[in-house]
PDB file of C-alpha atoms and ligand atoms in Angstrom:
ATOM      1  CA  UNK A 700      99.553  98.631  59.867  1.00 95.00           C
ATOM      2  CA  UNK A 701      96.720 100.511  61.521  1.00 96.00           C
ATOM      3  CA  UNK A 702      93.543 100.571  59.458  1.00 98.00           C
ATOM      4  CA  UNK A 703      90.090 102.077  59.829  1.00 97.00           C
ATOM      5  CA  UNK A 704      88.990  98.784  61.357  1.00 97.00           C
ATOM      6  CA  UNK A 705      91.877  98.457  63.796  1.00 97.00           C
ATOM      7  CA  UNK A 706      91.431 102.049  64.944  1.00 97.00           C
ATOM      8  CA  UNK A 707      87.687 101.549  65.443  1.00 97.00           C
ATOM      9  CA  UNK A 708      88.350  98.300  67.300  1.00 97.00           C
ATOM     10  CA  UNK A 709      90.765 100.017  69.671  1.00 98.00           C
ATOM     11  CA  UNK A 710      87.859 102.083  71.015  1.00 98.00           C
ATOM     12  CA  UNK A 711      85.309  99.268  70.779  1.00 98.00           C
ATOM     13  CA  UNK A 712      83.840  97.880  74.008  1.00 98.00           C
ATOM     14  CA  UNK A 713      81.349  95.402  72.602  1.00 98.00           C
ATOM     15  CA  UNK A 714      81.233  92.300  74.790  1.00 98.00           C
ATOM     16  CA  UNK A 715      82.773  94.093  77.769  1.00 98.00           C
ATOM     17  CA  UNK A 716      81.126  95.050  81.036  1.00 98.00           C
ATOM     18  CA  UNK A 717      81.571  98.310  82.934  1.00 99.00           C
ATOM     19  CA  UNK A 718      80.501  99.538  86.359  1.00 99.00           C
ATOM     20  CA  UNK A 719      80.007 103.284  86.763  1.00 99.00           C
ATOM     21  CA  UNK A 720      79.295 104.776  90.187  1.00 99.00           C
ATOM     22  CA  UNK A 721      77.589 108.150  90.464  1.00 98.00           C
ATOM     23  CA  UNK A 722      75.765 107.207  87.274  1.00 98.00           C
ATOM     24  CA  UNK A 723      72.475 108.896  88.195  1.00 98.00           C
ATOM     25  CA  UNK A 724      73.819 112.324  87.324  1.00 98.00           C
ATOM     26  CA  UNK A 725      76.382 114.489  85.605  1.00 98.00           C
ATOM     27  CA  UNK A 726      79.728 112.999  84.644  1.00 98.00           C
ATOM     28  CA  UNK A 727      78.914 109.461  85.793  1.00 98.00           C
ATOM     29  CA  UNK A 728      75.702 109.452  83.779  1.00 98.00           C
ATOM     30  CA  UNK A 729      77.496 110.724  80.676  1.00 98.00           C
ATOM     31  CA  UNK A 730      80.366 108.241  81.148  1.00 99.00           C
ATOM     32  CA  UNK A 731      77.854 105.395  81.389  1.00 99.00           C
ATOM     33  CA  UNK A 732      76.168 106.590  78.179  1.00 98.00           C
ATOM     34  CA  UNK A 733      79.446 106.894  76.265  1.00 98.00           C
ATOM     35  CA  UNK A 734      80.713 103.483  77.434  1.00 98.00           C
ATOM     36  CA  UNK A 735      77.369 101.964  76.426  1.00 98.00           C
ATOM     37  CA  UNK A 736      77.566 103.773  73.089  1.00 98.00           C
ATOM     38  CA  UNK A 737      80.930 102.077  72.516  1.00 98.00           C
ATOM     39  CA  UNK A 738      79.234  98.723  73.099  1.00 98.00           C
ATOM     40  CA  UNK A 739      79.793  98.016  76.801  1.00 98.00           C
ATOM     41  CA  UNK A 740      77.100  96.609  79.052  1.00 98.00           C
ATOM     42  CA  UNK A 741      76.919  99.031  81.957  1.00 99.00           C
ATOM     43  CA  UNK A 742      75.998  98.721  85.626  1.00 99.00           C
ATOM     44  CA  UNK A 743      74.782 102.200  86.559  1.00 99.00           C
ATOM     45  CA  UNK A 744      75.222 102.581  90.328  1.00 98.00           C
ATOM     46  CA  UNK A 745      74.287 105.457  92.592  1.00 98.00           C
ATOM     47  CA  UNK A 746      73.032 106.236  96.090  1.00 98.00           C
ATOM     48  CA  UNK A 747      70.071 107.650  94.169  1.00 98.00           C
ATOM     49  CA  UNK A 748      68.778 104.237  93.105  1.00 98.00           C
ATOM     50  CA  UNK A 749      65.859 105.687  91.134  1.00 98.00           C
ATOM     51  CA  UNK A 750      68.245 107.957  89.231  1.00 98.00           C
ATOM     52  CA  UNK A 751      70.573 105.025  88.516  1.00 98.00           C
ATOM     53  CA  UNK A 752      67.651 103.020  87.152  1.00 98.00           C
ATOM     54  CA  UNK A 753      66.577 105.982  85.009  1.00 98.00           C
ATOM     55  CA  UNK A 754      70.106 106.302  83.555  1.00 98.00           C
ATOM     56  CA  UNK A 755      70.132 102.574  82.782  1.00 98.00           C
ATOM     57  CA  UNK A 756      66.692 102.764  81.188  1.00 98.00           C
ATOM     58  CA  UNK A 757      67.848 105.627  78.947  1.00 98.00           C
ATOM     59  CA  UNK A 758      70.735 103.443  77.757  1.00 98.00           C
ATOM     60  CA  UNK A 759      68.400 100.513  77.131  1.00 98.00           C
ATOM     61  CA  UNK A 760      65.951 102.788  75.277  1.00 98.00           C
ATOM     62  CA  UNK A 761      68.863 103.901  73.050  1.00 98.00           C
ATOM     63  CA  UNK A 762      69.590 100.256  72.173  1.00 98.00           C
ATOM     64  CA  UNK A 763      72.267  99.496  74.777  1.00 98.00           C
ATOM     65  CA  UNK A 764      72.485  97.088  77.675  1.00 98.00           C
ATOM     66  CA  UNK A 765      72.434  98.386  81.247  1.00 98.00           C
ATOM     67  CA  UNK A 766      71.049  97.881  84.717  1.00 98.00           C
ATOM     68  CA  UNK A 767      70.586 100.473  87.461  1.00 98.00           C
ATOM     69  CA  UNK A 768      71.326  99.702  91.102  1.00 98.00           C
ATOM     70  CA  UNK A 769      71.513 101.540  94.405  1.00 98.00           C
ATOM     71  CA  UNK A 770      74.779 101.715  96.351  1.00 98.00           C
ATOM     72  CA  UNK A 771      76.324 103.886  99.016  1.00 98.00           C
ATOM     73  CA  UNK A 772      79.971 103.881  97.905  1.00 98.00           C
ATOM     74  CA  UNK A 773      81.151 104.816 101.391  1.00 98.00           C
ATOM     75  CA  UNK A 774      80.110 101.346 102.609  1.00 98.00           C
ATOM     76  CA  UNK A 775      82.802  98.859 101.649  1.00 97.00           C
ATOM     77  CA  UNK A 776      80.518  95.843 101.946  1.00 96.00           C
ATOM     78  CA  UNK A 777      78.211  97.133  99.184  1.00 97.00           C
ATOM     79  CA  UNK A 778      80.799  97.004  96.397  1.00 97.00           C
ATOM     80  CA  UNK A 779      80.839  93.232  96.059  1.00 97.00           C
ATOM     81  CA  UNK A 780      77.192  93.541  95.045  1.00 97.00           C
ATOM     82  CA  UNK A 781      78.228  95.684  92.080  1.00 98.00           C
ATOM     83  CA  UNK A 782      80.713  93.031  90.946  1.00 98.00           C
ATOM     84  CA  UNK A 783      77.875  90.496  91.126  1.00 98.00           C
ATOM     85  CA  UNK A 784      75.613  92.818  89.108  1.00 98.00           C
ATOM     86  CA  UNK A 785      78.311  93.070  86.426  1.00 98.00           C
ATOM     87  CA  UNK A 786      78.619  89.285  86.263  1.00 98.00           C
ATOM     88  CA  UNK A 787      74.828  88.920  86.081  1.00 98.00           C
ATOM     89  CA  UNK A 788      74.676  91.478  83.286  1.00 98.00           C
ATOM     90  CA  UNK A 789      77.505  90.183  81.102  1.00 98.00           C
ATOM     91  CA  UNK A 790      79.447  87.401  82.866  1.00 98.00           C
ATOM     92  CA  UNK A 791      82.558  89.569  83.207  1.00 98.00           C
ATOM     93  CA  UNK A 792      83.946  92.853  84.512  1.00 98.00           C
ATOM     94  CA  UNK A 793      86.353  94.914  82.406  1.00 98.00           C
ATOM     95  CA  UNK A 794      85.934  98.549  83.417  1.00 99.00           C
ATOM     96  CA  UNK A 795      85.174 100.288  86.700  1.00 99.00           C
ATOM     97  CA  UNK A 796      84.653 104.047  86.802  1.00 99.00           C
ATOM     98  CA  UNK A 797      84.428 105.673  90.245  1.00 99.00           C
ATOM     99  CA  UNK A 798      82.501 108.868  89.523  1.00 98.00           C
ATOM    100  CA  UNK A 799      80.355 109.130  92.685  1.00 98.00           C
ATOM    101  CA  UNK A 800      81.408 112.194  94.600  1.00 98.00           C
ATOM    102  CA  UNK A 801      80.286 115.086  96.744  1.00 98.00           C
ATOM    103  CA  UNK A 802      81.455 118.652  97.313  1.00 97.00           C
ATOM    104  CA  UNK A 803      81.565 120.907 100.362  1.00 96.00           C
ATOM    105  CA  UNK A 804      82.815 124.446 100.668  1.00 95.00           C
ATOM    106  CA  UNK A 805      84.312 126.449 103.503  1.00 97.00           C
ATOM    107  CA  UNK A 806      87.365 128.494 104.316  1.00 97.00           C
ATOM    108  CA  UNK A 807      90.150 126.415 105.847  1.00 98.00           C
ATOM    109  CA  UNK A 808      89.869 128.275 109.150  1.00 98.00           C
ATOM    110  CA  UNK A 809      86.150 127.485 109.373  1.00 97.00           C
ATOM    111  CA  UNK A 810      86.161 123.962 107.913  1.00 97.00           C
ATOM    112  CA  UNK A 811      83.620 121.831 109.767  1.00 98.00           C
ATOM    113  CA  UNK A 812      85.087 118.458 110.683  1.00 98.00           C
ATOM    114  CA  UNK A 813      81.830 116.839 109.577  1.00 98.00           C
ATOM    115  CA  UNK A 814      82.358 118.155 106.017  1.00 97.00           C
ATOM    116  CA  UNK A 815      85.829 116.666 105.889  1.00 98.00           C
ATOM    117  CA  UNK A 816      84.549 113.355 107.249  1.00 98.00           C
ATOM    118  CA  UNK A 817      81.814 113.235 104.591  1.00 98.00           C
ATOM    119  CA  UNK A 818      84.264 114.029 101.772  1.00 98.00           C
ATOM    120  CA  UNK A 819      86.702 111.396 102.987  1.00 98.00           C
ATOM    121  CA  UNK A 820      83.882 108.838 103.281  1.00 98.00           C
ATOM    122  CA  UNK A 821      82.486 109.336  99.793  1.00 98.00           C
ATOM    123  CA  UNK A 822      85.317 110.724  97.646  1.00 98.00           C
ATOM    124  CA  UNK A 823      88.260 108.898  99.213  1.00 98.00           C
ATOM    125  CA  UNK A 824      86.896 105.735 100.805  1.00 98.00           C
ATOM    126  CA  UNK A 825      84.202 105.351  98.133  1.00 98.00           C
ATOM    127  CA  UNK A 826      86.859 105.443  95.398  1.00 99.00           C
ATOM    128  CA  UNK A 827      89.175 103.128  97.339  1.00 99.00           C
ATOM    129  CA  UNK A 828      86.439 100.549  98.015  1.00 98.00           C
ATOM    130  CA  UNK A 829      85.336 100.577  94.377  1.00 98.00           C
ATOM    131  CA  UNK A 830      88.910 100.218  93.145  1.00 99.00           C
ATOM    132  CA  UNK A 831      89.488  97.361  95.609  1.00 98.00           C
ATOM    133  CA  UNK A 832      86.387  95.449  94.531  1.00 98.00           C
ATOM    134  CA  UNK A 833      87.266  95.918  90.861  1.00 98.00           C
ATOM    135  CA  UNK A 834      90.962  95.185  91.378  1.00 98.00           C
ATOM    136  CA  UNK A 835      90.338  91.985  93.326  1.00 98.00           C
ATOM    137  CA  UNK A 836      88.077  90.623  90.597  1.00 98.00           C
ATOM    138  CA  UNK A 837      90.304  91.812  87.741  1.00 98.00           C
ATOM    139  CA  UNK A 838      93.425  90.340  89.397  1.00 98.00           C
ATOM    140  CA  UNK A 839      91.928  86.876  89.060  1.00 98.00           C
ATOM    141  CA  UNK A 840      90.363  87.407  85.630  1.00 98.00           C
ATOM    142  CA  UNK A 841      93.007  88.758  83.266  1.00 98.00           C
ATOM    143  CA  UNK A 842      92.971  92.462  84.108  1.00 98.00           C
ATOM    144  CA  UNK A 843      90.889  95.515  83.323  1.00 98.00           C
ATOM    145  CA  UNK A 844      90.732  99.286  83.551  1.00 99.00           C
ATOM    146  CA  UNK A 845      89.904 101.308  86.666  1.00 99.00           C
ATOM    147  CA  UNK A 846      89.112 105.007  86.250  1.00 99.00           C
ATOM    148  CA  UNK A 847      88.847 107.388  89.195  1.00 98.00           C
ATOM    149  CA  UNK A 848      87.329 110.862  89.104  1.00 98.00           C
ATOM    150  CA  UNK A 849      89.752 113.456  90.482  1.00 98.00           C
ATOM    151  CA  UNK A 850      89.339 117.201  89.807  1.00 97.00           C
ATOM    152  CA  UNK A 851      91.159 120.228  88.452  1.00 95.00           C
ATOM    153  CA  UNK A 852      90.471 121.504  91.977  1.00 90.00           C
ATOM    154  CA  UNK A 853      93.447 119.543  93.241  1.00 84.00           C
ATOM    155  CA  UNK A 854      95.719 121.107  90.568  1.00 85.00           C
ATOM    156  CA  UNK A 855      94.581 124.730  90.832  1.00 88.00           C
ATOM    157  CA  UNK A 856      94.440 126.053  94.389  1.00 90.00           C
ATOM    158  CA  UNK A 857      91.057 127.781  94.722  1.00 91.00           C
ATOM    159  CA  UNK A 858      89.624 129.351  97.859  1.00 94.00           C
ATOM    160  CA  UNK A 859      86.878 127.547  99.805  1.00 95.00           C
ATOM    161  CA  UNK A 860      87.440 124.050  98.434  1.00 96.00           C
ATOM    162  CA  UNK A 861      90.329 122.820 100.581  1.00 97.00           C
ATOM    163  CA  UNK A 862      88.481 119.790 101.949  1.00 97.00           C
ATOM    164  CA  UNK A 863      87.284 118.769  98.486  1.00 97.00           C
ATOM    165  CA  UNK A 864      90.709 119.355  96.922  1.00 97.00           C
ATOM    166  CA  UNK A 865      92.336 117.338  99.716  1.00 97.00           C
ATOM    167  CA  UNK A 866      89.978 114.449  98.969  1.00 98.00           C
ATOM    168  CA  UNK A 867      90.822 114.593  95.252  1.00 98.00           C
ATOM    169  CA  UNK A 868      94.545 114.788  96.004  1.00 97.00           C
ATOM    170  CA  UNK A 869      94.087 111.520  97.867  1.00 98.00           C
ATOM    171  CA  UNK A 870      92.303 110.029  94.847  1.00 98.00           C
ATOM    172  CA  UNK A 871      95.276 110.949  92.651  1.00 98.00           C
ATOM    173  CA  UNK A 872      97.841 109.295  94.921  1.00 98.00           C
ATOM    174  CA  UNK A 873      95.602 106.239  95.325  1.00 98.00           C
ATOM    175  CA  UNK A 874      95.465 106.033  91.528  1.00 98.00           C
ATOM    176  CA  UNK A 875      99.237 106.208  91.097  1.00 98.00           C
ATOM    177  CA  UNK A 876     100.120 103.776  93.857  1.00 98.00           C
ATOM    178  CA  UNK A 877      97.475 101.250  92.887  1.00 99.00           C
ATOM    179  CA  UNK A 878      98.709 101.461  89.283  1.00 99.00           C
ATOM    180  CA  UNK A 879     102.191 100.530  90.546  1.00 98.00           C
ATOM    181  CA  UNK A 880     100.870  97.595  92.514  1.00 98.00           C
ATOM    182  CA  UNK A 881      98.520  96.000  89.985  1.00 98.00           C
ATOM    183  CA  UNK A 882     100.226  96.651  86.636  1.00 98.00           C
ATOM    184  CA  UNK A 883     101.654  93.143  86.573  1.00 98.00           C
ATOM    185  CA  UNK A 884      98.076  91.835  86.766  1.00 98.00           C
ATOM    186  CA  UNK A 885      97.255  93.700  83.550  1.00 98.00           C
ATOM    187  CA  UNK A 886      95.113  96.183  85.468  1.00 99.00           C
ATOM    188  CA  UNK A 887      95.416  99.829  84.485  1.00 99.00           C
ATOM    189  CA  UNK A 888      94.450 102.534  86.979  1.00 99.00           C
ATOM    190  CA  UNK A 889      94.053 106.106  85.777  1.00 99.00           C
ATOM    191  CA  UNK A 890      92.215 109.231  86.858  1.00 98.00           C
ATOM    192  CA  UNK A 891      90.317 111.977  85.078  1.00 98.00           C
ATOM    193  CA  UNK A 892      90.646 115.471  86.562  1.00 98.00           C
ATOM    194  CA  UNK A 893      87.866 117.548  84.979  1.00 98.00           C
ATOM    195  CA  UNK A 894      87.636 121.287  84.960  1.00 97.00           C
ATOM    196  CA  UNK A 895      84.317 123.018  85.615  1.00 95.00           C
ATOM    197  CA  UNK A 896      81.334 121.192  84.123  1.00 97.00           C
ATOM    198  CA  UNK A 897      77.773 122.319  84.873  1.00 96.00           C
ATOM    199  CA  UNK A 898      76.101 119.364  86.656  1.00 96.00           C
ATOM    200  CA  UNK A 899      73.972 118.951  89.767  1.00 94.00           C
ATOM    201  CA  UNK A 900      77.186 119.322  91.781  1.00 95.00           C
ATOM    202  CA  UNK A 901      78.018 122.740  90.366  1.00 92.00           C
ATOM    203  CA  UNK A 902      74.539 124.090  89.604  1.00 91.00           C
ATOM    204  CA  UNK A 903      73.792 124.718  93.265  1.00 86.00           C
ATOM    205  CA  UNK A 904      75.116 128.231  92.710  1.00 86.00           C
ATOM    206  CA  UNK A 905      72.248 129.062  90.383  1.00 93.00           C
ATOM    207  CA  UNK A 906      69.464 126.552  91.052  1.00 92.00           C
ATOM    208  CA  UNK A 907      66.736 127.790  93.362  1.00 92.00           C
ATOM    209  CA  UNK A 908      65.166 125.668  96.104  1.00 88.00           C
ATOM    210  CA  UNK A 909      62.207 124.894  93.815  1.00 91.00           C
ATOM    211  CA  UNK A 910      64.618 123.444  91.181  1.00 89.00           C
ATOM    212  CA  UNK A 911      64.348 126.309  88.680  1.00 93.00           C
ATOM    213  CA  UNK A 912      67.466 128.015  87.367  1.00 93.00           C
ATOM    214  CA  UNK A 913      68.297 131.635  88.077  1.00 95.00           C
ATOM    215  CA  UNK A 914      69.491 132.628  84.587  1.00 93.00           C
ATOM    216  CA  UNK A 915      71.275 135.811  85.695  1.00 94.00           C
ATOM    217  CA  UNK A 916      73.101 133.944  88.427  1.00 94.00           C
ATOM    218  CA  UNK A 917      73.936 131.141  85.988  1.00 94.00           C
ATOM    219  CA  UNK A 918      75.618 133.615  83.627  1.00 93.00           C
ATOM    220  CA  UNK A 919      77.480 135.149  86.565  1.00 93.00           C
ATOM    221  CA  UNK A 920      78.871 131.728  87.466  1.00 92.00           C
ATOM    222  CA  UNK A 921      79.544 130.264  84.031  1.00 95.00           C
ATOM    223  CA  UNK A 922      80.953 133.324  82.218  1.00 96.00           C
ATOM    224  CA  UNK A 923      84.025 133.835  84.414  1.00 94.00           C
ATOM    225  CA  UNK A 924      84.603 130.081  84.471  1.00 93.00           C
ATOM    226  CA  UNK A 925      84.568 130.057  80.672  1.00 96.00           C
ATOM    227  CA  UNK A 926      86.779 133.165  80.384  1.00 96.00           C
ATOM    228  CA  UNK A 927      89.340 131.654  82.744  1.00 92.00           C
ATOM    229  CA  UNK A 928      89.897 128.704  80.389  1.00 95.00           C
ATOM    230  CA  UNK A 929      92.118 129.054  77.300  1.00 97.00           C
ATOM    231  CA  UNK A 930      89.360 127.238  75.359  1.00 97.00           C
ATOM    232  CA  UNK A 931      86.901 129.945  76.528  1.00 97.00           C
ATOM    233  CA  UNK A 932      84.187 127.548  77.577  1.00 98.00           C
ATOM    234  CA  UNK A 933      83.158 125.342  80.465  1.00 97.00           C
ATOM    235  CA  UNK A 934      83.048 121.596  79.971  1.00 98.00           C
ATOM    236  CA  UNK A 935      80.184 119.375  78.864  1.00 98.00           C
ATOM    237  CA  UNK A 936      79.597 116.017  80.592  1.00 98.00           C
ATOM    238  CA  UNK A 937      80.435 114.226  77.336  1.00 98.00           C
ATOM    239  CA  UNK A 938      83.905 115.887  77.302  1.00 98.00           C
ATOM    240  CA  UNK A 939      84.563 113.799  80.383  1.00 98.00           C
ATOM    241  CA  UNK A 940      82.694 110.732  79.119  1.00 98.00           C
ATOM    242  CA  UNK A 941      84.986 110.516  76.086  1.00 98.00           C
ATOM    243  CA  UNK A 942      88.066 110.661  78.314  1.00 98.00           C
ATOM    244  CA  UNK A 943      86.596 107.798  80.318  1.00 99.00           C
ATOM    245  CA  UNK A 944      86.029 105.890  77.075  1.00 98.00           C
ATOM    246  CA  UNK A 945      89.661 106.397  76.055  1.00 98.00           C
ATOM    247  CA  UNK A 946      90.913 105.156  79.417  1.00 99.00           C
ATOM    248  CA  UNK A 947      88.485 102.218  79.350  1.00 99.00           C
ATOM    249  CA  UNK A 948      89.445 101.116  75.854  1.00 98.00           C
ATOM    250  CA  UNK A 949      92.440  99.308  74.361  1.00 98.00           C
ATOM    251  CA  UNK A 950      93.438 102.620  72.728  1.00 98.00           C
ATOM    252  CA  UNK A 951      95.023 103.551  76.085  1.00 98.00           C
ATOM    253  CA  UNK A 952      96.566 100.146  76.786  1.00 98.00           C
ATOM    254  CA  UNK A 953     100.042 101.621  77.590  1.00 98.00           C
ATOM    255  CA  UNK A 954      98.621 104.267  79.936  1.00 98.00           C
ATOM    256  CA  UNK A 955      98.497 103.718  83.675  1.00 98.00           C
ATOM    257  CA  UNK A 956      98.925 105.823  86.801  1.00 98.00           C
ATOM    258  CA  UNK A 957      98.110 108.943  84.758  1.00 98.00           C
ATOM    259  CA  UNK A 958      95.849 111.895  85.346  1.00 98.00           C
ATOM    260  CA  UNK A 959      93.966 112.933  82.215  1.00 98.00           C
ATOM    261  CA  UNK A 960      92.855 116.562  82.484  1.00 97.00           C
ATOM    262  CA  UNK A 961      89.889 117.629  80.344  1.00 98.00           C
ATOM    263  CA  UNK A 962      89.722 121.199  81.629  1.00 97.00           C
ATOM    264  CA  UNK A 963      89.866 123.534  78.622  1.00 97.00           C
ATOM    265  CA  UNK A 964      93.412 124.410  79.626  1.00 97.00           C
ATOM    266  CA  UNK A 965      92.749 125.912  83.090  1.00 94.00           C
ATOM    267  CA  UNK A 966      95.485 123.716  84.570  1.00 92.00           C
ATOM    268  CA  UNK A 967      98.474 122.264  82.754  1.00 91.00           C
ATOM    269  CA  UNK A 968     100.739 119.659  84.299  1.00 83.00           C
TER     270      UNK A 968
HETATM  271  N1  LIG B2014      81.117 118.875  87.663  1.00 82.85           N
HETATM  272  C1  LIG B2014      82.353 119.316  87.796  1.00 82.85           C
HETATM  273  O1  LIG B2014      82.669 120.457  87.465  1.00 82.85           O
HETATM  274  C2  LIG B2014      83.421 118.391  88.334  1.00 82.85           C
HETATM  275  C3  LIG B2014      84.760 118.822  88.191  1.00 82.85           C
HETATM  276  C4  LIG B2014      85.759 118.017  88.672  1.00 82.85           C
HETATM  277  C5  LIG B2014      85.464 116.797  89.244  1.00 82.85           C
HETATM  278  N2  LIG B2014      84.178 116.397  89.372  1.00 82.85           N
HETATM  279  C6  LIG B2014      83.959 115.089  89.985  1.00 82.85           C
HETATM  280  O2  LIG B2014      83.214 114.286  89.105  1.00 82.85           O
HETATM  281  C7  LIG B2014      82.429 113.360  89.826  1.00 82.85           C
HETATM  282  C8  LIG B2014      80.999 113.483  89.389  1.00 82.85           C
HETATM  283  O3  LIG B2014      80.550 114.790  89.698  1.00 82.85           O
HETATM  284  P1  LIG B2014      79.272 115.436  88.978  1.00 82.85           P
HETATM  285  O4  LIG B2014      79.639 116.801  88.599  1.00 82.85           O
HETATM  286  O5  LIG B2014      78.755 114.485  87.981  1.00 82.85           O
HETATM  287  O6  LIG B2014      78.295 115.549  90.231  1.00 82.85           O
HETATM  288  P2  LIG B2014      76.775 115.108  90.366  1.00 82.85           P
HETATM  289  O7  LIG B2014      76.354 115.625  91.690  1.00 82.85           O
HETATM  290  O8  LIG B2014      76.009 115.505  89.177  1.00 82.85           O
HETATM  291  O9  LIG B2014      76.875 113.510  90.404  1.00 82.85           O
HETATM  292  C9  LIG B2014      77.442 112.848  91.497  1.00 82.85           C
HETATM  293  C10 LIG B2014      76.658 111.573  91.718  1.00 82.85           C
HETATM  294  O10 LIG B2014      77.262 110.873  92.813  1.00 82.85           O
HETATM  295  C11 LIG B2014      76.209 110.321  93.585  1.00 82.85           C
HETATM  296  N3  LIG B2014      76.658 110.051  94.951  1.00 82.85           N
HETATM  297  C12 LIG B2014      76.936 110.948  95.920  1.00 82.85           C
HETATM  298  N4  LIG B2014      77.260 110.314  97.067  1.00 82.85           N
HETATM  299  C13 LIG B2014      77.187 108.991  96.799  1.00 82.85           C
HETATM  300  C14 LIG B2014      77.397 107.826  97.571  1.00 82.85           C
HETATM  301  N5  LIG B2014      77.737 107.899  98.863  1.00 82.85           N
HETATM  302  N6  LIG B2014      77.240 106.613  96.982  1.00 82.85           N
HETATM  303  C15 LIG B2014      76.890 106.538  95.676  1.00 82.85           C
HETATM  304  N7  LIG B2014      76.646 107.593  94.901  1.00 82.85           N
HETATM  305  C16 LIG B2014      76.803 108.817  95.459  1.00 82.85           C
HETATM  306  C17 LIG B2014      75.111 111.380  93.541  1.00 82.85           C
HETATM  307  O11 LIG B2014      73.849 110.832  93.894  1.00 82.85           O
HETATM  308  C18 LIG B2014      75.199 111.842  92.102  1.00 82.85           C
HETATM  309  O12 LIG B2014      74.326 111.118  91.263  1.00 82.85           O
HETATM  310  C19 LIG B2014      82.630 113.688  91.298  1.00 82.85           C
HETATM  311  O13 LIG B2014      83.605 112.808  91.824  1.00 82.85           O
HETATM  312  C20 LIG B2014      83.152 115.106  91.261  1.00 82.85           C
HETATM  313  O14 LIG B2014      83.938 115.401  92.382  1.00 82.85           O
HETATM  314  C21 LIG B2014      83.159 117.168  88.923  1.00 82.85           C
END
């Protein structure tokens, strides 16, 4: 019988170790905080090493265990270092969340090849390399949970984001095929496909060069986004962090190859 204790334990990550890329900002930062709040020791990794260290320090200041490290996820050779950081932090590796990502916008007819190359390097190769490093370790150590950040952008065709949506479509198929291949090793591979969440990635529409926010512009961007969603709001980073927690925890132990879609209802599949 399920009890209050068994239900709490299903979401409990005490004694486990997680790596989160893109942890200096936005959804990665929130995911790292939520995983730490559930008891995990967290390696916060980001190309912005200072930001990663700041995120880790915030977790430590809140009573958790974390370390911040620099990594460029597009460089395959750097991922082994993250596995080593996880082992240094907690002698194991249970969860790997690939949240590092970038965005570029253009019409298809004008898409600069360099934008596509950058999106493939970071969003596609960066996710693949992280999943490989995690999967290789987890294959030899009893399994684990790998979580990739996709996007509602690959479910809802929107103008100007073809290159980004293509990169996230690749993340989804990587997730499904890897799940097929590593299930027998007790490794689960799932993706989260968030709807619009105000973060550094999306605030470029209303943040001025000096870093201040243009309030009028912010309303112009966020209001239609909120109206478009059946839930009538945009997302908060923690909406995504809690999905990551679910996928990281034993509560989702029968779930693999799936795309969880915290998007307020903008896309249903
Ligand atoms: N915010 C949204 O509305 C939204 C919606 C759907 C999907 N996503 C996805 O969620 C993920 C996180 O996005 P976010 O909104 O938190 O953006 P963000 O810009 O706030 O955070 C992204 C982080 O990735 C890091 N990063 C970028 N390139 C890197 C590299 N080469 N190596 C290591 N780190 C790198 C950045 O420094 C940054 O800290 C991305 O994959 C994004 O595509 C975001």
